[in-house]
Coordinates of C-alpha atoms in Angstrom, one line a residue:
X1 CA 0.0 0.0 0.0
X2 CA 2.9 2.2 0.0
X3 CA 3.5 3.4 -3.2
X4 CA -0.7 4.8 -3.0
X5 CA -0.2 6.6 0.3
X6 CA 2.8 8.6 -1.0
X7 CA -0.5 8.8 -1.6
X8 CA -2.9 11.1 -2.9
X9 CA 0.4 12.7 -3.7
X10 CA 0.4 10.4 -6.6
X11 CA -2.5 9.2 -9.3
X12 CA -3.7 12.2 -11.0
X13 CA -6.8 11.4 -8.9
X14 CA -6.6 14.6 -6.7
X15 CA -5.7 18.1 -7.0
X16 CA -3.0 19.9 -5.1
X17 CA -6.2 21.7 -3.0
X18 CA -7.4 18.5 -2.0
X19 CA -3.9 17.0 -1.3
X20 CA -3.4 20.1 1.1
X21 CA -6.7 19.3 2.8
X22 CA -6.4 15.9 3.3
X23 CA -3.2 16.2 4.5
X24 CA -3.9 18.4 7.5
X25 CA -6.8 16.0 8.5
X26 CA -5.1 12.6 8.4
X27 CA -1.8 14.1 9.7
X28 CA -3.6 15.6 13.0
X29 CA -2.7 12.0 15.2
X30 CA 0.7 12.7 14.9
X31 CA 0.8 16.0 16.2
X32 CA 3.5 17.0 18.5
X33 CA 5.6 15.8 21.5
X34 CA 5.4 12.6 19.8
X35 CA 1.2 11.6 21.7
X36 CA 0.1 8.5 20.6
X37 CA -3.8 8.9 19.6
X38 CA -6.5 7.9 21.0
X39 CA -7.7 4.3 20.1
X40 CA -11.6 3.6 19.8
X41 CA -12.9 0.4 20.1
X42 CA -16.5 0.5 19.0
X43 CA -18.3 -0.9 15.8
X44 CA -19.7 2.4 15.3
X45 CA -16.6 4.6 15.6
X46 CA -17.3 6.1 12.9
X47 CA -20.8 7.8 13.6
X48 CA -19.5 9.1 17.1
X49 CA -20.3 12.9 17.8
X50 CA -17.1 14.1 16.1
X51 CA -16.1 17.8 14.2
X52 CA -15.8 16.3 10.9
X53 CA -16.6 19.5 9.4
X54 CA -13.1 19.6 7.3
X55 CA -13.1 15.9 7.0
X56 CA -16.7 16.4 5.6
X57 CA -15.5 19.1 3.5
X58 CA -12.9 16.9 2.0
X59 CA -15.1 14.6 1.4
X60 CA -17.1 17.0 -0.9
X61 CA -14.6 18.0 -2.8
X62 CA -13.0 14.3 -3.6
X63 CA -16.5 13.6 -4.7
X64 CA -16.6 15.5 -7.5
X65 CA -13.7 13.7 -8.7
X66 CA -13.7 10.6 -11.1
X67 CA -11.8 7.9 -10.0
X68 CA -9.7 6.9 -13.1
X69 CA -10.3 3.3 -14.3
X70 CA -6.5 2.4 -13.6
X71 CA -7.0 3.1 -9.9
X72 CA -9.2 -0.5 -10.2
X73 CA -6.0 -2.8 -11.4
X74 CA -4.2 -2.2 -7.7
X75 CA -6.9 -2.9 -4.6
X76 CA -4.6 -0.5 -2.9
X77 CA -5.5 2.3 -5.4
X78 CA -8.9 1.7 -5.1
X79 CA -9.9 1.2 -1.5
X80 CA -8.3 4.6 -0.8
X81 CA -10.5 6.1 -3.0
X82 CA -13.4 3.9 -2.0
X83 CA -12.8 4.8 1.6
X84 CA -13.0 9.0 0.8
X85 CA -15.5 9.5 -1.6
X86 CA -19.1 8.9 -0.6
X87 CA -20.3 9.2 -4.3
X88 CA -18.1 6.2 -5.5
X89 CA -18.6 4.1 -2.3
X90 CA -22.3 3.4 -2.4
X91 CA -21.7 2.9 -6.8
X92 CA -19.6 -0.4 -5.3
X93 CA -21.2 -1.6 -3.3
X94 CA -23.7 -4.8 -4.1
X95 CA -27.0 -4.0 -2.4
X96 CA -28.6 -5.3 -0.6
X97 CA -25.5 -6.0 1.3
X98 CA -25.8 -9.4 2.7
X99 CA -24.4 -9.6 6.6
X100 CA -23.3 -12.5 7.7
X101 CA -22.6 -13.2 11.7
X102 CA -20.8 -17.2 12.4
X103 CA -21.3 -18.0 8.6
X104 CA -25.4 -17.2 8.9
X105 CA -27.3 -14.7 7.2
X106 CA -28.1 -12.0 9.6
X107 CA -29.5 -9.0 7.4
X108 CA -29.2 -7.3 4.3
X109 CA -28.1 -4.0 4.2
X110 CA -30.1 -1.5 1.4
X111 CA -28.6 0.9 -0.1
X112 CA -30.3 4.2 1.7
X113 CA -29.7 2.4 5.2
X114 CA -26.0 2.8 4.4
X115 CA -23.6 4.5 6.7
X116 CA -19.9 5.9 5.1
X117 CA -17.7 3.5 6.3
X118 CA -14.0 5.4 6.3
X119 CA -11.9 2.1 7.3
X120 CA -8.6 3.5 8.2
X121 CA -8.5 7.0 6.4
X122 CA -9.5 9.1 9.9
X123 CA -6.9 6.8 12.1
X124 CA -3.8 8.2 10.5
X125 CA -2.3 5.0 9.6
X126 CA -3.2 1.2 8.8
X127 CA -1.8 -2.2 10.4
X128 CA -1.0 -5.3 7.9
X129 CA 0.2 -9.1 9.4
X130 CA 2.0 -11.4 7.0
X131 CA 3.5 -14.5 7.7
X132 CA 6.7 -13.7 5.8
X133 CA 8.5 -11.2 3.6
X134 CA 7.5 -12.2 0.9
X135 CA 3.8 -12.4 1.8
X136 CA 4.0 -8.2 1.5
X137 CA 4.6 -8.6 -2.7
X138 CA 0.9 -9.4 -3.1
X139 CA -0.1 -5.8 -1.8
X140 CA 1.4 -5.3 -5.8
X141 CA -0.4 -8.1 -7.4
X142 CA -2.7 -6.7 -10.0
X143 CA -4.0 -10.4 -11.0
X144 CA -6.0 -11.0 -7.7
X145 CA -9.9 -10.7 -7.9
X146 CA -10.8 -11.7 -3.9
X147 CA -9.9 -9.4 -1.3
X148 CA -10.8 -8.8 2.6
X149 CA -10.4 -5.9 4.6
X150 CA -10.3 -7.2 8.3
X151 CA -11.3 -4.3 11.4
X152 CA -10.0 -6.3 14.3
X153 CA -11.9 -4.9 17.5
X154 CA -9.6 -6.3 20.5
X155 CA -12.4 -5.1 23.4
X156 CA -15.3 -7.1 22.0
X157 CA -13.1 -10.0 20.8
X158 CA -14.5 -9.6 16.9
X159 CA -13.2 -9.4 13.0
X160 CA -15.5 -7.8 11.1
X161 CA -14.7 -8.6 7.2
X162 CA -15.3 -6.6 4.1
X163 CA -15.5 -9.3 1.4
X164 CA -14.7 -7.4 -1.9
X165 CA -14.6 -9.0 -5.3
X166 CA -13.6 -7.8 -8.9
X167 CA -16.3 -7.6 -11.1
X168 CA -16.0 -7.1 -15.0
X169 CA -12.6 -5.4 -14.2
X170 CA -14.0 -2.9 -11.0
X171 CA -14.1 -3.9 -7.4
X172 CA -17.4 -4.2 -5.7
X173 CA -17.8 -4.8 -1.8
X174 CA -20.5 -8.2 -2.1
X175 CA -20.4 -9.0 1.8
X176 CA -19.6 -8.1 5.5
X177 CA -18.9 -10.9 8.2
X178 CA -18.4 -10.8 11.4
X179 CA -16.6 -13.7 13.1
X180 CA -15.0 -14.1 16.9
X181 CA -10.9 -13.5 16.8
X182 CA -10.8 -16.8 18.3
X183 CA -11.9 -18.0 15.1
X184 CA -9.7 -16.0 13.2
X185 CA -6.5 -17.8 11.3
X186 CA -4.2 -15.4 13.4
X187 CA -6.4 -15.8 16.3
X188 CA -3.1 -16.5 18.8
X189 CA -1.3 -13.6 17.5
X190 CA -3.9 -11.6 18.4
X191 CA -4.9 -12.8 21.4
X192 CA -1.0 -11.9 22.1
X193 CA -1.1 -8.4 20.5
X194 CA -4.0 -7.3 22.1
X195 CA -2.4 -7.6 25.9
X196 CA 1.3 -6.5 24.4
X197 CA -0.4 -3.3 22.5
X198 CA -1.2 -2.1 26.3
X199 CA 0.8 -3.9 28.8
X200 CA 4.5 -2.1 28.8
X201 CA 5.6 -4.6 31.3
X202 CA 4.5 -7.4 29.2
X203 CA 6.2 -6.0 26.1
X204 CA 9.4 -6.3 27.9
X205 CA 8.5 -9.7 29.1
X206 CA 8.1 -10.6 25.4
X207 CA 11.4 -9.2 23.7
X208 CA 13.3 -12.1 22.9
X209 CA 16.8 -12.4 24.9
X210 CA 18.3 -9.9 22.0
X211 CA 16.5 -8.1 19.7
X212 CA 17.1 -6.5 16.5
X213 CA 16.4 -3.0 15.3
X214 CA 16.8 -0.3 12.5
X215 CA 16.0 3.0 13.6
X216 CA 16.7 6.4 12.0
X217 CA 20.4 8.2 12.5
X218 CA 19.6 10.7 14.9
X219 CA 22.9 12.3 13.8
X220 CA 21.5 11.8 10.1
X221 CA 18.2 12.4 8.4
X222 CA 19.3 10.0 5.7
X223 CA 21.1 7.6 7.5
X224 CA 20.1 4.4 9.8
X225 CA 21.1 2.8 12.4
X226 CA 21.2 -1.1 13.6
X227 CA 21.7 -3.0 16.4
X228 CA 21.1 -4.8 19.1
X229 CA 19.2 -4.2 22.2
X230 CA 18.3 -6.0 25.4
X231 CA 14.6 -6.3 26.9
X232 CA 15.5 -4.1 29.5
X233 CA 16.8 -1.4 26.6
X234 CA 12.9 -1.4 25.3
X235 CA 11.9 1.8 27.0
X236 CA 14.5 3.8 25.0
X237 CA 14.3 2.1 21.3
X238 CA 10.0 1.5 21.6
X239 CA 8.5 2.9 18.5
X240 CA 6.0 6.1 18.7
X241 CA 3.0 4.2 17.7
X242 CA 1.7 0.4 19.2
X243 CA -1.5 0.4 17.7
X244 CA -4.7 -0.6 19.9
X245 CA -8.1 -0.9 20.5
X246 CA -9.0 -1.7 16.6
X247 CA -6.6 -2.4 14.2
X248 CA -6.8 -3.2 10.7
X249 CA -5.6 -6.4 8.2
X250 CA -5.5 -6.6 4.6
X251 CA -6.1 -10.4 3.2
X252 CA -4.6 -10.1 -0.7
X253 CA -4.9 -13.5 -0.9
X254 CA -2.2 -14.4 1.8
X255 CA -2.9 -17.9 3.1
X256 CA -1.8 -18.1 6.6
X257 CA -1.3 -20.9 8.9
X258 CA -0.7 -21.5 12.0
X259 CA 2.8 -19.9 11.8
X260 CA 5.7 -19.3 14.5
X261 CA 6.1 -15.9 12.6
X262 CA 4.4 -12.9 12.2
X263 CA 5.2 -9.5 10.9
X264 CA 3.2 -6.8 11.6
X265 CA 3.7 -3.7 9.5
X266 CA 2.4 0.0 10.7
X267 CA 2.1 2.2 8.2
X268 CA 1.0 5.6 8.5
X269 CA -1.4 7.6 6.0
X270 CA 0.7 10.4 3.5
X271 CA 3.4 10.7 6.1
X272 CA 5.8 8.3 5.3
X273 CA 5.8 7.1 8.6
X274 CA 6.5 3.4 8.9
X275 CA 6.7 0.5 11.5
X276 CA 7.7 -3.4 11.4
X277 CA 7.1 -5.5 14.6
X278 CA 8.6 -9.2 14.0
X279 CA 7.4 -11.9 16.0
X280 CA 8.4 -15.5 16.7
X281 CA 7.0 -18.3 19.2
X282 CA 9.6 -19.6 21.3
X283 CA 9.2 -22.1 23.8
X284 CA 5.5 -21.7 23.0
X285 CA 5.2 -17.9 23.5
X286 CA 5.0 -15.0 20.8
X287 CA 8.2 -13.1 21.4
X288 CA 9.6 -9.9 19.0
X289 CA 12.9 -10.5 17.7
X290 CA 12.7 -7.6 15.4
X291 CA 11.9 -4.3 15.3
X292 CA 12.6 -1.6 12.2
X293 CA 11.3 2.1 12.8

């Protein structure tokens, strides 16, 4: 997702007004003193009584702009623009939107009972979790038709899904499930993140006996740094941002297992600010072995 988010800076999709706009909206949770923002954890976070009169705004003015038809051969293009634009949102979306809850039909959603769903846009920054390395090249793969957008809320212990499909060359949301993270394939992970994303003495419980790191030069702008630290070091080298409350995952396609490894990438929105927490099980227990900030 990368190459979208140096984002709206990019496709031709939005004007140097709008970039300017968004920019001061998304970048507000990384204002200064380096505060970490506020996590909510509630499946209607987005209707909460909020100002979103510039985020409103922007979403005006993004509407009356025409996503181009390449922005559908990358999901990454796409969501972003999916997620902004009202207009363009409700066009792809299947209605009536079947809801699912365990694998059974709950409801179907029609179209003017509809609420803007934003996804990560108003957070600042999205979460990913591979497997591997090489699990991160399908965020480029233009040949995949199936993917899910996971909003993982840790307090009431569910994944609710956003089951999008390509259709005749566009992307079209066709279903929403909502399942229990313990039946979720990275169900132990998360189970795991959720105490370490909170717990600062169990973060330093679960740093392997060293751990690696690349960090920026603080002597250098350009420059990094690696090492190696000690649990007890954590404190000092701990990136700005541990996501909690509700994170987000991204399923290109990956098929996970039950893995000793996994990676989870933090990736912030138009800022170029970026985040890679890498777990392993030892001894039966998640433990990070390595960090790059």
């Amino acid at each position: 997702m990368r190459e979208f988010f140096e984002l709206y800076s990019m496709r031709k999709i939005i004007g140097p007004i709008v970039l300017l706009v968004l920019l001061l909206v998304m970048l507000t949770p990384y204002g200064c003193g380096n505060k970490k923002p506020e996590q909510l954890d509630s499946l209607q976070t987005d209707s909460l009584p909020v100002d979103t009169s510039e985020a409103d705004s922007t979403d005006s003015l993004i509407m009356q702009t025409v996503m181009p038809k390449a922005a559908d051969e990358l999901f990454d293009d796409f969501v972003f623009n999916f997620a902004a634009n009202k207009k363009l949102q409700t066009k792809r979306i299947q209605f009536p939107l079947s809801v699912f809850r365990n694998g059974k039909l709950e409801k179907k959603i029609e179209k003017v009972d509809w609420k803007m769903e934003h996804f990560f846009m108003r957070q600042g920054y999205y979460t990913l979790i591979f497997d591997n390395p090489r699990q991160k090249q399908l965020v480029k793969d233009t040949t995949i038709n199936n993917v899910v957008v996971e909003k993982i809320f840790f307090k009431r212990h569910t994944v609710q899904q956003f089951e999008f499909n390509r259709i005749n060359g566009e992307w079209i949301m066709t279903a929403i499930n909502y399942k229990p993270i313990n039946r979720n394939l990275n169900s132990s992970f998360l189970e795991f993140y959720q105490r370490f994303s909170t717990d600062s003495a169990f973060q330093v419980k679960s740093m392997a006996d060293e751990v690696e790191f690349t960090a920026p030069d603080p002597e250098d702008d350009f420059s990094t740094i690696t090492g190696v630290i000690v649990p007890q070091q954590w404190p000092d080298f701990r990136p700005g941002l541990i996501p909690r409350g509700v994170i987000y995952n991204i399923l290109y396609g990956q098929k996970y297992k039950q893995s000793s490894r996994k990676i989870l990438v933090i990736r912030g929105i138009a800022n170029g600010f970026e985040v890679e927490l890498d777990f392993k099980r030892v001894g039966g227990k998640w433990k990070l072995v390595k960090f790059n900030s």
